[in-house]
Tab-separated table of C-alpha atoms in Angstrom:
chain	number	residue	atom	x	y	z
A	27	MET	CA	-13.553	-25.959	107.319
A	28	PRO	CA	-11.485	-24.689	104.344
A	29	LYS	CA	-11.529	-20.914	104.066
A	30	PHE	CA	-13.131	-20.784	100.639
A	31	LEU	CA	-15.668	-23.624	101.113
A	32	PRO	CA	-18.629	-21.328	101.984
A	33	LEU	CA	-17.934	-19.264	98.877
A	34	ILE	CA	-17.822	-22.417	96.740
A	35	ILE	CA	-21.135	-23.604	98.210
A	36	LEU	CA	-22.736	-20.207	97.519
A	37	ALA	CA	-21.387	-20.205	93.967
A	38	VAL	CA	-22.773	-23.687	93.277
A	39	ALA	CA	-26.131	-22.723	94.782
A	40	ALA	CA	-26.245	-19.526	92.713
A	41	LEU	CA	-25.430	-21.508	89.571
A	42	GLY	CA	-28.246	-23.966	90.338
A	43	VAL	CA	-30.732	-21.142	90.884
A	44	GLY	CA	-29.566	-19.444	87.678
A	45	ILE	CA	-30.059	-22.619	85.623
A	46	PHE	CA	-33.501	-23.148	87.184
A	47	LEU	CA	-34.561	-19.612	86.297
A	48	LEU	CA	-33.274	-19.975	82.736
A	49	VAL	CA	-35.203	-23.223	82.288
A	50	ARG	CA	-38.388	-21.670	83.670
A	51	ALA	CA	-38.002	-18.672	81.366
A	52	ALA	CA	-37.528	-20.970	78.344
A	53	GLU	CA	-40.607	-22.967	79.321
A	54	ARG	CA	-42.634	-19.752	79.668
A	55	ARG	CA	-41.535	-18.533	76.228
A	56	ARG	CA	-42.402	-21.905	74.687
A	57	ARG	CA	-45.813	-21.910	76.392
A	58	GLU	CA	-46.557	-18.435	75.058
A	59	ALA	CA	-45.420	-19.410	71.561
A	60	TRP	CA	-47.620	-22.523	71.615
A	61	ALA	CA	-50.602	-20.473	72.764
A	62	GLN	CA	-50.038	-18.181	69.799
A	63	ALA	CA	-49.668	-21.138	67.404
A	64	ALA	CA	-52.892	-22.669	68.726
A	65	GLY	CA	-54.695	-19.389	68.137
A	66	SER	CA	-53.423	-19.188	64.552
A	67	LEU	CA	-54.853	-22.661	63.929
A	68	GLY	CA	-58.155	-21.800	65.577
A	69	PHE	CA	-57.471	-24.341	68.344
A	70	ALA	CA	-58.013	-24.215	72.096
A	71	PHE	CA	-54.886	-24.130	74.278
A	72	ALA	CA	-54.120	-25.652	77.682
A	73	PRO	CA	-50.694	-25.331	79.367
A	74	GLU	CA	-51.215	-28.621	81.240
A	75	ALA	CA	-53.241	-31.689	80.176
A	76	PRO	CA	-53.274	-34.331	82.936
A	77	ALA	CA	-56.148	-36.337	81.385
A	78	PHE	CA	-54.652	-36.512	77.884
A	79	LEU	CA	-52.647	-39.719	78.314
A	80	ALA	CA	-55.514	-41.710	79.812
A	81	GLU	CA	-57.250	-41.657	76.429
A	82	LEU	CA	-54.155	-43.028	74.632
A	83	ALA	CA	-52.983	-45.751	76.976
A	84	GLY	CA	-52.731	-48.406	74.258
A	85	PHE	CA	-50.147	-46.556	72.180
A	86	LYS	CA	-46.485	-47.534	72.200
A	87	VAL	CA	-45.258	-43.941	72.156
A	88	PHE	CA	-47.147	-43.147	75.367
A	89	SER	CA	-46.095	-46.301	77.237
A	90	ARG	CA	-42.404	-45.425	77.473
A	91	GLY	CA	-40.599	-44.622	80.689
A	92	HIS	CA	-42.170	-43.057	83.747
A	93	SER	CA	-43.061	-39.633	85.157
A	94	GLN	CA	-44.940	-38.864	81.954
A	95	LYS	CA	-46.269	-35.361	81.442
A	96	VAL	CA	-48.163	-33.515	78.706
A	97	ARG	CA	-47.863	-29.755	78.273
A	98	ASN	CA	-48.805	-27.098	75.751
A	99	LEU	CA	-51.874	-28.886	74.396
A	100	ALA	CA	-53.418	-27.335	71.284
A	101	SER	CA	-56.646	-29.056	70.265
A	102	GLY	CA	-59.518	-28.515	67.888
A	103	ASP	CA	-61.630	-29.868	65.055
A	104	THR	CA	-60.724	-29.900	61.376
A	105	TRP	CA	-62.446	-31.400	58.382
A	106	GLU	CA	-60.270	-34.496	58.907
A	107	GLY	CA	-61.312	-35.029	62.527
A	108	LYS	CA	-60.290	-34.122	66.071
A	109	VAL	CA	-56.681	-32.961	66.362
A	110	SER	CA	-54.351	-32.528	69.323
A	111	LEU	CA	-50.758	-31.292	69.308
A	112	ALA	CA	-48.789	-31.402	72.532
A	113	ASP	CA	-45.359	-31.607	74.142
A	114	PHE	CA	-44.881	-35.061	75.683
A	115	ARG	CA	-42.176	-35.765	78.256
A	116	TYR	CA	-41.132	-39.025	79.890
A	117	VAL	CA	-38.211	-40.186	82.019
A	118	THR	CA	-36.124	-43.334	81.792
A	119	GLY	CA	-33.844	-44.731	84.469
A	120	GLY	CA	-33.086	-43.082	87.776
A	121	GLY	CA	-30.295	-41.534	89.782
A	122	LYS	CA	-27.157	-41.004	87.711
A	123	ASN	CA	-28.770	-42.917	84.835
A	124	ARG	CA	-31.889	-40.749	84.744
A	125	ALA	CA	-32.683	-39.314	81.304
A	126	THR	CA	-35.517	-37.004	80.241
A	127	HIS	CA	-37.019	-37.340	76.772
A	128	ASP	CA	-39.125	-34.677	75.054
A	129	GLN	CA	-41.076	-34.799	71.826
A	130	THR	CA	-44.025	-33.073	70.205
A	131	VAL	CA	-46.856	-35.370	69.146
A	132	CYS	CA	-49.797	-34.879	66.806
A	133	VAL	CA	-52.887	-37.002	67.469
A	134	LEU	CA	-55.640	-37.225	64.851
A	135	ARG	CA	-58.918	-39.070	65.432
A	136	LEU	CA	-61.035	-39.920	62.379
A	137	PRO	CA	-64.617	-41.161	62.857
A	138	GLY	CA	-65.134	-44.559	61.284
A	139	LEU	CA	-61.438	-45.412	61.023
A	140	ALA	CA	-60.586	-48.947	62.178
A	141	LEU	CA	-56.813	-49.438	62.100
A	142	PRO	CA	-54.948	-52.493	63.356
A	143	HIS	CA	-52.304	-51.416	65.832
A	144	PHE	CA	-49.092	-50.583	63.955
A	145	HIS	CA	-45.916	-48.587	64.472
A	146	LEU	CA	-43.828	-47.312	61.554
A	147	ARG	CA	-40.480	-45.514	61.482
A	148	ARG	CA	-37.404	-45.195	59.300
A	149	GLU	CA	-34.896	-48.007	59.694
A	150	VAL	CA	-31.532	-47.460	61.380
A	151	PRO	CA	-29.520	-50.117	59.479
A	152	VAL	CA	-26.958	-51.398	61.997
A	153	LEU	CA	-29.018	-50.946	65.157
A	154	ASP	CA	-32.169	-52.466	63.676
A	155	ALA	CA	-30.235	-55.399	62.200
A	156	ILE	CA	-28.914	-56.164	65.694
A	157	GLY	CA	-32.395	-55.696	67.153
A	158	GLU	CA	-33.892	-58.136	64.655
A	159	MET	CA	-31.196	-60.708	65.480
A	160	LEU	CA	-32.211	-60.366	69.134
A	161	GLY	CA	-35.864	-61.005	68.336
A	162	GLY	CA	-37.146	-57.513	67.531
A	163	GLN	CA	-40.106	-57.417	65.167
A	164	ASP	CA	-39.893	-55.974	61.658
A	165	LEU	CA	-42.639	-56.884	59.195
A	166	ASP	CA	-40.937	-57.143	55.813
A	167	PHE	CA	-42.403	-57.462	52.321
A	168	PRO	CA	-40.402	-59.910	50.161
A	169	GLU	CA	-41.966	-58.374	47.047
A	170	ASP	CA	-40.962	-54.836	48.108
A	171	ALA	CA	-37.346	-54.874	49.205
A	172	ALA	CA	-37.055	-51.077	48.910
A	173	PHE	CA	-39.791	-50.480	51.476
A	174	SER	CA	-38.447	-53.179	53.789
A	175	ARG	CA	-34.976	-51.598	53.694
A	176	THR	CA	-36.368	-48.143	54.383
A	177	PHE	CA	-38.825	-48.757	57.219
A	178	VAL	CA	-39.310	-50.758	60.385
A	179	LEU	CA	-42.965	-51.815	60.598
A	180	GLN	CA	-44.386	-53.474	63.692
A	181	GLY	CA	-47.868	-54.610	64.690
A	182	GLU	CA	-49.862	-56.813	67.035
A	183	GLU	CA	-51.702	-58.421	64.090
A	184	PRO	CA	-49.064	-58.970	61.391
A	185	ASP	CA	-51.464	-60.160	58.680
A	186	ALA	CA	-53.819	-57.214	59.187
A	187	VAL	CA	-50.911	-54.739	59.213
A	188	ARG	CA	-49.433	-56.186	56.024
A	189	ALA	CA	-52.839	-55.954	54.354
A	190	LEU	CA	-53.138	-52.316	55.423
A	191	PHE	CA	-49.739	-51.478	53.944
A	192	ASP	CA	-50.610	-52.461	50.410
A	193	PRO	CA	-48.443	-51.483	47.384
A	194	VAL	CA	-50.084	-48.056	47.031
A	195	VAL	CA	-49.554	-47.184	50.701
A	196	ARG	CA	-45.955	-48.392	50.631
A	197	GLU	CA	-45.140	-46.386	47.518
A	198	ARG	CA	-46.671	-43.195	48.914
A	199	LEU	CA	-44.905	-43.564	52.255
A	200	ARG	CA	-41.523	-43.869	50.564
A	201	GLY	CA	-42.123	-40.364	49.249
A	202	PHE	CA	-42.240	-38.780	52.713
A	203	ALA	CA	-39.145	-36.617	52.860
A	204	ASP	CA	-38.747	-36.333	56.647
A	205	PRO	CA	-36.701	-39.356	57.823
A	206	ARG	CA	-37.496	-38.623	61.471
A	207	LEU	CA	-41.241	-39.214	61.272
A	208	HIS	CA	-42.720	-41.950	63.446
A	209	ALA	CA	-46.320	-42.994	62.798
A	210	GLU	CA	-48.506	-45.151	65.014
A	211	GLY	CA	-52.114	-46.132	64.419
A	212	ARG	CA	-54.750	-47.901	66.472
A	213	GLY	CA	-58.527	-47.935	66.027
A	214	ASP	CA	-59.703	-44.495	64.950
A	215	THR	CA	-56.465	-42.707	65.893
A	216	VAL	CA	-53.166	-41.863	64.194
A	217	VAL	CA	-50.212	-40.448	66.159
A	218	VAL	CA	-47.222	-38.881	64.417
A	219	HIS	CA	-44.056	-37.369	65.915
A	220	ARG	CA	-40.416	-36.704	65.015
A	221	GLY	CA	-38.864	-38.120	68.170
A	222	ARG	CA	-38.051	-34.620	69.458
A	223	PRO	CA	-39.766	-31.298	70.200
A	224	ILE	CA	-40.691	-29.084	67.263
A	225	ARG	CA	-40.890	-25.313	67.151
A	226	PRO	CA	-44.464	-24.046	67.609
A	227	GLU	CA	-44.340	-22.431	64.176
A	228	GLN	CA	-43.880	-25.951	62.723
A	229	ALA	CA	-47.231	-27.096	64.140
A	230	ARG	CA	-49.083	-26.820	60.846
A	231	GLU	CA	-46.358	-28.818	59.078
A	232	LEU	CA	-46.651	-31.698	61.572
A	233	LEU	CA	-50.449	-31.545	61.390
A	234	GLU	CA	-50.368	-31.764	57.588
A	235	ALA	CA	-48.010	-34.761	57.674
A	236	THR	CA	-50.323	-36.528	60.134
A	237	ALA	CA	-53.401	-35.765	58.034
A	238	ALA	CA	-51.660	-37.052	54.885
A	239	ILE	CA	-50.781	-40.370	56.524
A	240	ALA	CA	-54.287	-40.749	57.974
A	241	ALA	CA	-55.904	-39.970	54.618
A	242	LEU	CA	-53.686	-42.546	52.941
A	243	LEU	CA	-54.885	-45.227	55.350
A	244	ARG	CA	-58.539	-44.177	55.576
A	245	GLU	CA	-59.843	-45.942	52.468
A	246	ARG	CA	-58.229	-49.196	53.549
A	247	ALA	CA	-59.335	-49.255	57.175
A	248	THR	CA	-62.808	-47.717	57.405
A	249	VAL	CA	-65.781	-49.366	59.051
A	250	ARG	CA	-68.410	-49.853	56.353
């Protein structure tokens, strides 16, 4: 055995323990910050939420990858409806190709809302052009080239989704300044996220963006 091998092994082990402790400390600080943010909103807080995903199984955002986990759940009632904000984590691949993905989601349920299933995000020109050539769905509007260039819109019922995204909705959505917003709707629920975690102090901002999108769609997809 080389003379310095035990020292190298100890150094690597110490580094691993140090990284683990740093990660745990960061998670603790984030949990505490989310608990404080939930309190400022008048919401309940739960550090773990194992039953959360079962209620949202039909959504694209929650069907990705494996080893899914929900943490830092802030939930409550507002005049719009029932709201939940949470950190969502999932894993893709395995072994050397394993990758962990984190994002903060806002889920808003509105009584009486009846949305066709849709997913909306900003277009990534080159990547989405290649995706469309390979058969990826993008519901375009020939009469609204600006919207079609700006967004990728997908849905299980194309005619119903196109009807939902009428000229007023399309015009209002083009005014959303945050290019990272993803919106998904199904039934009485709207889910919005930015594709990454947000700071707990940004919770109200994400909630307001979700409420604005839901309000925009409510008059067009409400059970009479």
